[in-house]
Coordinates of C-alpha atoms in Angstrom, one line a residue:
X9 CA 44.1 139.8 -59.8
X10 CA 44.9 136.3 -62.3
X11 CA 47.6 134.2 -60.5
X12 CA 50.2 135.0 -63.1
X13 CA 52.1 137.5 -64.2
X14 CA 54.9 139.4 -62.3
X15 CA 56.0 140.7 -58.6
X16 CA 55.7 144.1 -60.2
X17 CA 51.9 143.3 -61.5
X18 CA 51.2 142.1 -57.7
X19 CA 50.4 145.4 -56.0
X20 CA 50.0 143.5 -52.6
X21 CA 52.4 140.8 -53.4
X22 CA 51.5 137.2 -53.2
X23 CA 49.5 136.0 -50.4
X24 CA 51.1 132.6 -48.9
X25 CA 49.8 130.4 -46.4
X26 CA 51.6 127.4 -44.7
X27 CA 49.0 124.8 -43.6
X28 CA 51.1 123.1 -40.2
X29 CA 53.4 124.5 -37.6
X30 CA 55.8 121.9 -38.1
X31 CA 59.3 121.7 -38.6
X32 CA 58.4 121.7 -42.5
X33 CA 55.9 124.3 -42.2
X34 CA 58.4 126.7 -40.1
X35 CA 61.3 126.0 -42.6
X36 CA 58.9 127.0 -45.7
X37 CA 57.9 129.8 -43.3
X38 CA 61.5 130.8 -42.3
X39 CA 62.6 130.8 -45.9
X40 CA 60.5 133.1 -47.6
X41 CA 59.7 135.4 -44.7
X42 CA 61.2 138.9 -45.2
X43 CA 61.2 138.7 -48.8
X44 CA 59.1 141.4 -50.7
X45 CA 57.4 139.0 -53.0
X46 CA 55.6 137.6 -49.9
X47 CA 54.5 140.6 -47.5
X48 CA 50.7 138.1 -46.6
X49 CA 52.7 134.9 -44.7
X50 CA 50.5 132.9 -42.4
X51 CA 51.0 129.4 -40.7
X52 CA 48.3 128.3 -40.1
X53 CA 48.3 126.1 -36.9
X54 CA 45.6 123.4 -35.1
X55 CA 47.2 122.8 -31.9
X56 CA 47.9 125.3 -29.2
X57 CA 51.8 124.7 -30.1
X58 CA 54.4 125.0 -32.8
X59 CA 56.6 122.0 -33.3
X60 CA 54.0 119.3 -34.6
X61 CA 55.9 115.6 -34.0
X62 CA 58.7 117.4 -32.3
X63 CA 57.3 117.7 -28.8
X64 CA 59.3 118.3 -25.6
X65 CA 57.5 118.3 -22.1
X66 CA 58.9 119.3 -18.8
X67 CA 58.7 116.3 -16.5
X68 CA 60.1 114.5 -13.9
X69 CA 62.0 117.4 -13.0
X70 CA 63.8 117.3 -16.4
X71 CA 62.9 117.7 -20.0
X72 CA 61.3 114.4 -22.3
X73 CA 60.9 114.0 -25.7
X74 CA 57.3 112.7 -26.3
X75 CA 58.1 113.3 -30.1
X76 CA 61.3 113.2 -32.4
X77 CA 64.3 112.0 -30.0
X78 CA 67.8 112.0 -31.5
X79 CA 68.8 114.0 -34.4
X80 CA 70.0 111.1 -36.9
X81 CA 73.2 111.7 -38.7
X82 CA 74.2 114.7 -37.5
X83 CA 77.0 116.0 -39.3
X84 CA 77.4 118.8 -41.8
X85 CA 75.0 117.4 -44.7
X86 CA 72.3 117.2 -41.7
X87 CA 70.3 120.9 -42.2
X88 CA 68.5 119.8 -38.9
X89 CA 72.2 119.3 -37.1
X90 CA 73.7 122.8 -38.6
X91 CA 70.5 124.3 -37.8
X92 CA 70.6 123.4 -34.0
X93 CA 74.7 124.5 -34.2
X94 CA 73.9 127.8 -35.5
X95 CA 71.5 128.1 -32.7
X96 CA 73.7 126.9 -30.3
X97 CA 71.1 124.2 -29.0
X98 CA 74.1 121.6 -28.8
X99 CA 76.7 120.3 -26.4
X100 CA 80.8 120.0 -27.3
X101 CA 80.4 116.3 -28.0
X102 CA 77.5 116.1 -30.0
X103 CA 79.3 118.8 -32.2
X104 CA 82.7 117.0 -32.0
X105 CA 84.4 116.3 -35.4
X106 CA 84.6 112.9 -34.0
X107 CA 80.8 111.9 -33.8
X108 CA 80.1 113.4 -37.2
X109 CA 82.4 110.8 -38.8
X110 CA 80.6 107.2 -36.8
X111 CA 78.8 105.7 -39.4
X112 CA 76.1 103.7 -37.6
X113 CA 74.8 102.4 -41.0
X114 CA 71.4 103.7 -39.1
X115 CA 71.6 100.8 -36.5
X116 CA 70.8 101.0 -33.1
X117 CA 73.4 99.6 -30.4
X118 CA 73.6 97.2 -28.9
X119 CA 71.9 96.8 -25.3
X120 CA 73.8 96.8 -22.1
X121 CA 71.8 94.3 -20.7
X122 CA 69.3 91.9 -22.1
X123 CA 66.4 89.9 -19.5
X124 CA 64.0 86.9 -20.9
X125 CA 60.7 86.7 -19.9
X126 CA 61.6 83.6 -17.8
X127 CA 63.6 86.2 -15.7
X128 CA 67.1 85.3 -16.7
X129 CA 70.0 87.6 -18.4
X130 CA 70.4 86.4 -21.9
X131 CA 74.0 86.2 -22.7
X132 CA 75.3 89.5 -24.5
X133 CA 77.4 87.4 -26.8
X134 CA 74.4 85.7 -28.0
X135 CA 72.6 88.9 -28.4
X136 CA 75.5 90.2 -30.3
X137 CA 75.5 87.2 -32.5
X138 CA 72.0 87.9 -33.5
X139 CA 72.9 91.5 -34.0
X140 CA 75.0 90.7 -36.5
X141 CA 73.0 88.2 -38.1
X142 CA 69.9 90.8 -38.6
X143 CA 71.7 93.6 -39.2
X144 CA 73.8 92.1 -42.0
X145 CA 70.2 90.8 -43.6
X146 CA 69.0 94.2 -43.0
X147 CA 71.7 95.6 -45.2
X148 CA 71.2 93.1 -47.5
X149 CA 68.1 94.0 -48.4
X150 CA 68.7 97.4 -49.1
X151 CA 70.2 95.9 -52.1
X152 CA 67.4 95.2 -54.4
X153 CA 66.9 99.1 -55.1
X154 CA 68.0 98.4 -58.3
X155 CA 67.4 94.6 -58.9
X156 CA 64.4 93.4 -61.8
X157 CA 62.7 92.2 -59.8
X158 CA 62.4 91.0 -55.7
X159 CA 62.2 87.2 -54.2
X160 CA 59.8 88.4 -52.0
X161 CA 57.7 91.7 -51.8
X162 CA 58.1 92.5 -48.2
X163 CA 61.6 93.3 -46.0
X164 CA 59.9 91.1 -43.0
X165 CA 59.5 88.0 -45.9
X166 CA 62.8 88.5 -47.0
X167 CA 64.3 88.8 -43.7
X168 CA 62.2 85.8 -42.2
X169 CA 63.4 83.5 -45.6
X170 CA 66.8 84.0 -44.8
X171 CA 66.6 83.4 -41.3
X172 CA 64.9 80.3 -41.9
X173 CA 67.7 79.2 -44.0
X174 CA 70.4 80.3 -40.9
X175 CA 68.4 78.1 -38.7
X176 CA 69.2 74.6 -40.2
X177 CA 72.7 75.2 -40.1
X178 CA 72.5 75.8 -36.0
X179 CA 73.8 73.1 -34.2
X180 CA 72.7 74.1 -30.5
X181 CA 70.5 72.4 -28.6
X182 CA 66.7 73.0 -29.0
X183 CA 66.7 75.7 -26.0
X184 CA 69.5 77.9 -27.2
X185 CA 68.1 77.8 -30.4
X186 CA 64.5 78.9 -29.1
X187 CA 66.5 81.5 -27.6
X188 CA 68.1 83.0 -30.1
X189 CA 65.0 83.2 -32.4
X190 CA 63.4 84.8 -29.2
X191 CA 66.3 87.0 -29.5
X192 CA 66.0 88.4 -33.4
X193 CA 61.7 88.2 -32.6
X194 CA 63.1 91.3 -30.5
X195 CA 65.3 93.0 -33.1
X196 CA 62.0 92.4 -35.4
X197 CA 60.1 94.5 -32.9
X198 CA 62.9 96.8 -32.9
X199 CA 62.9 97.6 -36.7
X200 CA 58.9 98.0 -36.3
X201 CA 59.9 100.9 -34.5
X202 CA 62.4 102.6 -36.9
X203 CA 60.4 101.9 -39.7
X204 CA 57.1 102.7 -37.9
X205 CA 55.0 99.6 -39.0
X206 CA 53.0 97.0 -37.5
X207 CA 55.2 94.9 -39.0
X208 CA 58.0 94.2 -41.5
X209 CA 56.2 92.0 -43.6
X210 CA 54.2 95.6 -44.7
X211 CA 57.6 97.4 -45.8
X212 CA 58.4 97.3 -49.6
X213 CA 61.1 95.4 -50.5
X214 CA 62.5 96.8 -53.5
X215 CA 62.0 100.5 -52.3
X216 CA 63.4 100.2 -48.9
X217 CA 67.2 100.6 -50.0
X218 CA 66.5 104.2 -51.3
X219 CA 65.8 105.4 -47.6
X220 CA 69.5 107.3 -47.2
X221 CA 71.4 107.2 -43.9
X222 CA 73.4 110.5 -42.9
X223 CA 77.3 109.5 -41.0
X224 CA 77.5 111.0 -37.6
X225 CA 76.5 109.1 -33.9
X226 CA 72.8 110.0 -33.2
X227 CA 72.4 112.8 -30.6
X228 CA 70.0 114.3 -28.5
X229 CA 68.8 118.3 -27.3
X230 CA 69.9 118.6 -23.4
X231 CA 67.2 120.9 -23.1
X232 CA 65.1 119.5 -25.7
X233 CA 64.3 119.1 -29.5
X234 CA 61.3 121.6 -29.2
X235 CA 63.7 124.1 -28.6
X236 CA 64.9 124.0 -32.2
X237 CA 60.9 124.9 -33.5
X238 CA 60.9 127.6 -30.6
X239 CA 64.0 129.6 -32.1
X240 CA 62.3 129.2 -35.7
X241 CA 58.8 130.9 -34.3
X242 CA 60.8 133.4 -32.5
X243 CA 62.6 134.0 -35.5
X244 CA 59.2 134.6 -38.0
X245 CA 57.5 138.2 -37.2
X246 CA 55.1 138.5 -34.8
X247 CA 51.5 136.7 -35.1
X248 CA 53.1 134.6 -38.5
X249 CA 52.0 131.6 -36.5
X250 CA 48.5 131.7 -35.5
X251 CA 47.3 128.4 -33.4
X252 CA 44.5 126.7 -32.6
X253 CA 43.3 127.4 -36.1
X254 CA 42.7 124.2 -37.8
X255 CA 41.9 123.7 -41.2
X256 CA 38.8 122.4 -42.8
X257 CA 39.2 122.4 -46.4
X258 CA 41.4 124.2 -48.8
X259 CA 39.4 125.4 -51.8
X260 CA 41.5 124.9 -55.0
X261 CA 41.3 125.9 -58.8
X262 CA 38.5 128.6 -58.2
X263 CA 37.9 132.9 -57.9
X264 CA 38.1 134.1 -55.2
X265 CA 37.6 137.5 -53.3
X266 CA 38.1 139.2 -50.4
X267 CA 37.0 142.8 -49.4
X268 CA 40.5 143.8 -48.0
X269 CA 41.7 143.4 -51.8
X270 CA 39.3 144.8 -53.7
X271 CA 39.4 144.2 -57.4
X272 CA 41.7 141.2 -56.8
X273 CA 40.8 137.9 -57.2
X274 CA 42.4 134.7 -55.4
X275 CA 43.3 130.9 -56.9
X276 CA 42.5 129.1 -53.3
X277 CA 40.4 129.8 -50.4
X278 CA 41.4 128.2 -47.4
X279 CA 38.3 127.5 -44.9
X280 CA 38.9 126.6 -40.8
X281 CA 36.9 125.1 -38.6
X282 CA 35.8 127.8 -36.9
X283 CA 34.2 129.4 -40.2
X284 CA 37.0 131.5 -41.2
X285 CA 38.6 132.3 -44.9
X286 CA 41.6 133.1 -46.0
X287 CA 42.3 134.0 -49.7
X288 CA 45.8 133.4 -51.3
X289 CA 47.5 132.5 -54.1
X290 CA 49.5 129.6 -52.7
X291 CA 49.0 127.4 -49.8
X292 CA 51.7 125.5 -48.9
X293 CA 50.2 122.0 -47.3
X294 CA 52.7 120.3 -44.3
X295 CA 50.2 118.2 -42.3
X296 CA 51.3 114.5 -41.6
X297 CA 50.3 112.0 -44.2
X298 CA 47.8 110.3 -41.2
X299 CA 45.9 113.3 -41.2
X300 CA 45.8 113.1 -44.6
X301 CA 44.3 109.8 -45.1
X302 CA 41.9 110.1 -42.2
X303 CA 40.6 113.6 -44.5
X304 CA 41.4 112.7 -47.8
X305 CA 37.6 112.7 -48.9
X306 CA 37.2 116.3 -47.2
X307 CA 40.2 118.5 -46.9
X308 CA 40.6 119.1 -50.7
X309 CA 37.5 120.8 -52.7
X310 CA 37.6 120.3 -55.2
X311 CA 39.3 116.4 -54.9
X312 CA 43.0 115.3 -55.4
X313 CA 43.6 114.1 -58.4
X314 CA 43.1 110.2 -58.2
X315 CA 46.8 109.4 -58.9
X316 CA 47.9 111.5 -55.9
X317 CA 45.0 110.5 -53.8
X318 CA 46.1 106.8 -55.0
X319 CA 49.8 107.4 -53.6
X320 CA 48.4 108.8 -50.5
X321 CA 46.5 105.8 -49.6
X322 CA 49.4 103.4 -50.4
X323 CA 52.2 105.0 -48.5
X324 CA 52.6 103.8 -45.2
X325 CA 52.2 105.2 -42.0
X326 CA 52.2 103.6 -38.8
X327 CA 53.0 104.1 -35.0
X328 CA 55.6 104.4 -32.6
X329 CA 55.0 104.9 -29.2
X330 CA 57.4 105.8 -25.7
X331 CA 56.4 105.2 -22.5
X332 CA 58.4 106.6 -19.9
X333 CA 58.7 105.5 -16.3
X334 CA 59.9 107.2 -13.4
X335 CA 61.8 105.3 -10.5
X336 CA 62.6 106.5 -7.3
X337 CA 66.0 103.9 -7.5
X338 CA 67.5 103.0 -10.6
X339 CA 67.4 98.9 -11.0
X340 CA 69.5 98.9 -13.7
X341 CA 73.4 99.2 -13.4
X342 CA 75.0 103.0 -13.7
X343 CA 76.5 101.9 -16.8
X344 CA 73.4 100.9 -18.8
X345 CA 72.0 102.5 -21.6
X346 CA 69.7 100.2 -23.3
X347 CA 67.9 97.5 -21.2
X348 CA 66.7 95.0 -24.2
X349 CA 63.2 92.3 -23.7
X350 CA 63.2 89.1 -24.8
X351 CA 60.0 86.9 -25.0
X352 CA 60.5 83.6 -24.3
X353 CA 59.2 81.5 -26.8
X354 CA 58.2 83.9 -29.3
X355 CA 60.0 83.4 -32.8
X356 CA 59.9 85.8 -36.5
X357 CA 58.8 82.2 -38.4
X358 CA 56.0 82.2 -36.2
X359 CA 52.8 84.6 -37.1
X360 CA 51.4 84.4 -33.1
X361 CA 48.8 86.7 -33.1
X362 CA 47.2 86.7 -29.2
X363 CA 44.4 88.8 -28.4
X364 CA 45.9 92.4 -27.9
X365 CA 44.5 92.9 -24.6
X366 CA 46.6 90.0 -23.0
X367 CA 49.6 90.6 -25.0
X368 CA 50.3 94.3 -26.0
X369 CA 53.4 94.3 -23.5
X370 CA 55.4 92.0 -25.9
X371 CA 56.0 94.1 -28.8
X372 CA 57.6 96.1 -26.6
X373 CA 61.3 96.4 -27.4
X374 CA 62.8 97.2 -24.2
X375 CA 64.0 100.7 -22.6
X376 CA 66.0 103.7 -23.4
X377 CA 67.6 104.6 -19.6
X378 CA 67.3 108.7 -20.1
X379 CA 70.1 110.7 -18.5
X380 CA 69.3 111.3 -14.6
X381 CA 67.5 114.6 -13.3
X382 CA 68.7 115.5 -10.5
X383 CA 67.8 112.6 -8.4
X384 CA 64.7 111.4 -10.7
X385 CA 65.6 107.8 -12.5
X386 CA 63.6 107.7 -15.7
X387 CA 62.8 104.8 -18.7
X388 CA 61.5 105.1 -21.7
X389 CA 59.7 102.3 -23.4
X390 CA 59.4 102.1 -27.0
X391 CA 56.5 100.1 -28.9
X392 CA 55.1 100.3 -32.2
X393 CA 52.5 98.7 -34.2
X394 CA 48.5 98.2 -33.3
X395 CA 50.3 97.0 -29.8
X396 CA 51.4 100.8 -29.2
X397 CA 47.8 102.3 -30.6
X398 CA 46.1 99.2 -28.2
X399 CA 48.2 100.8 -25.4
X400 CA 46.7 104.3 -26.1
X401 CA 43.3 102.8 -24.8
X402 CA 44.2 101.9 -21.4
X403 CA 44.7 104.7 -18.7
X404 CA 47.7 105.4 -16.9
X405 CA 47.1 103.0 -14.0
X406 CA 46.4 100.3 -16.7
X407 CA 50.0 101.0 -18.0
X408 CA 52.0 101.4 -14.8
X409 CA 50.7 98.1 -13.4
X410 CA 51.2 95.9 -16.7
X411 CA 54.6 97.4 -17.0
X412 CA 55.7 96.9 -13.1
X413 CA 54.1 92.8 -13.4
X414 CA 56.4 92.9 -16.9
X415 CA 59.6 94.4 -14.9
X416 CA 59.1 92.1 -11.8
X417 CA 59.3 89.0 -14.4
X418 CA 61.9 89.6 -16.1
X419 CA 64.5 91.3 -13.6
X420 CA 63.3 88.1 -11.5
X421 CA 62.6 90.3 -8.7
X422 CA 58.8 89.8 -7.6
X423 CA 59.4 92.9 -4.8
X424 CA 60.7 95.2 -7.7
X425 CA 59.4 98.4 -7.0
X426 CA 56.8 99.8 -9.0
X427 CA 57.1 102.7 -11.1
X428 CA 56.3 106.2 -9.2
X429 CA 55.0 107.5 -12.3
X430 CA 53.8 107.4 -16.1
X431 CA 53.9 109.6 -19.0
X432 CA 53.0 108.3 -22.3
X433 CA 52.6 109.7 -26.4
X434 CA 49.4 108.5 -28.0
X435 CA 50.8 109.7 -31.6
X436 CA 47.8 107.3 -33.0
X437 CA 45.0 109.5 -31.3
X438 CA 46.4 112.7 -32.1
X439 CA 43.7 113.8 -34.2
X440 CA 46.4 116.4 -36.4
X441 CA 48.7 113.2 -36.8
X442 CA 46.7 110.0 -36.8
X443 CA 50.6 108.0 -36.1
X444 CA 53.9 108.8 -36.1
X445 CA 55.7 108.6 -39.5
X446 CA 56.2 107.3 -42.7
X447 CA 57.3 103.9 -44.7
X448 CA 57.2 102.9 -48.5
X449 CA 55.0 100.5 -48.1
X450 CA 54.2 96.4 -50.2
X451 CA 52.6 97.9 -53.0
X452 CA 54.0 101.5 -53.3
X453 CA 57.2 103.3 -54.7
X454 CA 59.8 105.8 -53.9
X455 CA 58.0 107.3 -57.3
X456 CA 54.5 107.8 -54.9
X457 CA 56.5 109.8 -52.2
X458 CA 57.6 111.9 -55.2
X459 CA 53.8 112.2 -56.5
X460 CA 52.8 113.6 -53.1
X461 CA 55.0 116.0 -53.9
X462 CA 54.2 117.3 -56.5
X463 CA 51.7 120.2 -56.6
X464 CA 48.7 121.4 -58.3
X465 CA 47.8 121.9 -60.7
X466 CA 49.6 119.3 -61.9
X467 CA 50.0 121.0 -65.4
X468 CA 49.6 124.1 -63.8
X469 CA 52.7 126.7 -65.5
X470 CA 54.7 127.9 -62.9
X471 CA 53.0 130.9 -61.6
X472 CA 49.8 129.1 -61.5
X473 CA 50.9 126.7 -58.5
X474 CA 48.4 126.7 -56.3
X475 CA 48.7 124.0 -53.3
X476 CA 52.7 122.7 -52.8
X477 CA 52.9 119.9 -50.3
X478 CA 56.1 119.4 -47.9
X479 CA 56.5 117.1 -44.2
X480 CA 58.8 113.8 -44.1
X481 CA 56.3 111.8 -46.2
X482 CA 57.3 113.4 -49.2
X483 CA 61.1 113.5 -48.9
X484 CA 62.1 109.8 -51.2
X485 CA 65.3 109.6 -49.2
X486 CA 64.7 111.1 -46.1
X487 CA 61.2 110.0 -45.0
X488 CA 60.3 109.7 -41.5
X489 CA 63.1 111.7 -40.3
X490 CA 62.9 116.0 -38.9
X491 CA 65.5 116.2 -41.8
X492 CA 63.6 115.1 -44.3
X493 CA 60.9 117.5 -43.0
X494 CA 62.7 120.9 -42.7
X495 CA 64.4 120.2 -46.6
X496 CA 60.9 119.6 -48.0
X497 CA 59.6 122.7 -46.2
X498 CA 62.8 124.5 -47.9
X499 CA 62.2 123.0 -51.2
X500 CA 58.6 124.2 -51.4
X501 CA 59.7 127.5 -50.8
X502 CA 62.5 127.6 -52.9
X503 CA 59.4 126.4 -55.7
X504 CA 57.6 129.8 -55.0
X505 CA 61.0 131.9 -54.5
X506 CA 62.0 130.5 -58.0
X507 CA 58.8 132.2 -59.8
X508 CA 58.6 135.8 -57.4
X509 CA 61.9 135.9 -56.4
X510 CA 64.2 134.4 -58.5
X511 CA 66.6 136.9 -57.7
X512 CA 66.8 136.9 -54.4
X513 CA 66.6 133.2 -54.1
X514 CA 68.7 131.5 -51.2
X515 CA 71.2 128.7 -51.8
X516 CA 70.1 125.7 -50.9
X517 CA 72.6 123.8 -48.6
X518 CA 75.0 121.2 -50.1
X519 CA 73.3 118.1 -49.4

């Protein structure tokens, strides 16, 4: 059968396949399942579990989010937020008219308490002075979206320019202002981690105001994220999600056949790893954009077209780590929520660059203190950057002690006792994911996360699509978020629900 030409031509409808169980991959999945156009939908996926970067593990005696964490703006144009509310996944507060109207302007709070590496409290004041000082560069440099042209290329150039400027104008004496440059080294480290980068000085500039932030006080799953992806796979018929299946390469712009179909022939041939085919007319491709540059060379046959194997390269996509601790006493007050590090003596305007080995610890930012379990007292540490992939090399034990020595410094309590346990994400070794999420990074566009979505053939007409793309990399606004995911997953599907089934199409949500 040609790949054009009607439902009613199609006598066993059009064969889909979703590459990636994912939330983008379940949405695509979710949205045209049931529909007669598509009776053949697969998802295809390579781990044993649905869910991709949304991973929730029982531990602890309670439930930890090794993945996604919060949902970010939840409020009503948040499909990820109405989602978990029609699912009934959230708690009275989180779905509280109240905390849909905070606009957090997508920065994190401020910490309840802040230690130096010399083992003293910083002052909160001074921390909040900082806070205000980087957040209100931060915003500032969302404004060169539109601008001619950029004084710098990179946010972390910008941001460091400005600082130095700040800096003449302080009038403290030499330690307080060592301090407080110690002090916004640590908001750097923070921003590493919500923009998953080594470092600032790789985010674009120009681009970086395009990234849209949603109103509503980030929130959390009591019993997980991964119970969102669960409901979705319970909701697709039975055996729509196979696993452990990864793909191998997705034959494109060929004929192919299968004896189930005799007489028909197929546009794409998608191989596994373990030898088998499947024939279909559209595959829809949701793997994470680090998978895709590790396989760019293999995974498409025949290539990408060099433009969109160009954007691919150029996009960034770096990683975020947590590392969670378990304590058999808290140490920190009941009241705490955000336990800040500052390293003494470290400074944005400086590029120190010690060996990783002696020095991983310090781009961490500080620690999350998660809700208590029962009796169980838990941290979780958050480090980006080729610190957090370092920190994927060393074993547990490695981790533990580092991280004990670190707390004993700076609580300035040598008899500190040490963690009882570990448990850590190693997003960088995943071999699916190859790192967390994505950036617009020095030298790309909002215009390449656009090209990655695009699909092929690029001047293929409408029926002839053959491979859509969808996942957070290729949402311009929305990047690195499980938003951004689950509306590219929708849009794709809404692509191939426009051609077969226009008429049965589903309204996309107000956004």
């Amino acid at each position: 059968m040609e790949a054009t030409g009607s439902v009613g031509e199609a006598p066993g409808g059009r064969r889909v396949l979703v590459v990636g169980g994912g939330i983008a991959g379940l949405g695509a999945a979710q949205r045209l399942c049931g529909h007669s156009a598509f009776p053949h939908l697969r998802v295809l996926e390579a781990t044993a579990r649905a869910g991709g970067r949304i991973r929730s593990e029982r531990s602890f005696g309670g439930v930890v989010e090794v993945g996604a964490h919060w949902i970010h703006g939840p409020s009503r144009g948040n499909p990820v937020f109405q989602l978990a509310a029609d699912y009934g996944l959230l708690g009275e507060k989180e779905l509280s008219e109240e905390n849909q109207l905070v606009e957090t302007g997508g920065h994190v709070g401020l910490p309840s308490v802040s230690y130096a590496s010399s083992g003293a409290r910083v002052s909160l004041q001074l921390v909040a002075e900082m806070a205000t000082l980087f957040y209100g560069l931060i915003d500032q440099t969302r404004e060169f979206l539109h601008a001619a042209e950029t004084p710098v290329p990179s946010v972390g150039e910008y941001l460091k320019k400005e600082i130095g400027q700040h800096v003449t104008g302080w009038t403290e004496d030499e330690e307080t202002r060592k301090l407080k440059l110690a002090v916004l080294n640590s908001f750097f480290n923070l921003e590493c981690c919500v923009s998953g980068t080594h470092s600032m000085d790789l985010v674009a500039l120009a681009p970086f105001g395009e990234y849209t932030v949603l109103p509503g006080l980030d929130c959390t799953f009591s019993k997980g994220y991964q119970g969102l992806t669960n409901c979705m796979v319970a909701s697709l018929p039975e055996d729509t999600v196979v696993f452990e299946k990864p793909v191998k390469t997705i034959h494109w712009n060929g004929s192919f056949q299968e004896a189930a179909f005799p007489g028909e022939t197929f546009p794409v041939s998608v191989e596994c790893e373990d030898g088998d085919r499947f024939p279909v007319h559209h595959v829809i491709v949701t793997v994470p954009l680090g998978f895709l540059k590790e396989h760019l060379d293999t995974f498409f046959d025949p290539p990408l077209p060099a433009e969109k194997a160009e954007a691919i390269r150029k996009i960034g996509f770096g990683t975020n780590n947590k590392i969670f601790l378990e304590f058999e006493e808290p140490f920190w007050e009941p009241d705490c929520q955000l336990i800040q590090l500052v390293w003494d003596d470290t400074s944005p305007l400086e590029d120190a660059a010690p060996a990783l080995q002696d020095a991983w610890f310090r781009k961490l930012i500080g620690f999350v203190v998660l809700p208590a379990f029962a009796s169980v007292h838990v941290l979780c540490g958050f480090i980006a950057g080729l610190e957090s992939e370092f920190m994927e090399t060393l074993s547990d034990e490695e981790v533990l002690l580092c991280l004990t020595q670190v707390l004993r410094r700076v609580t300035g309590n040598p008899r500190l006792p040490a963690p009882k346990s570990v448990l850590r994400s190693r997003w960088h070794s995943a071999p699916y994911t190859r790192g967390s999420y994505s950036y617009v990074a020095v030298g790309s566009t909002g215009g390449d996360l656009d090209l990655l979505a695009q699909p092929l053939p690029a001047d293929g007409a409408g029926a002839q699509l053959q491979i859509l793309f969808a996942g957070e990399a290729t949402h311009r606004t929305f990047y690195s978020t499980t938003h951004g995911a689950l509306l590219s997953g929708w849009r794709e599907a809404d692509r191939l629900l426009s051609l077969w089934a226009p008429q049965v199409q589903q309204p996309r949500p107000r956004l």
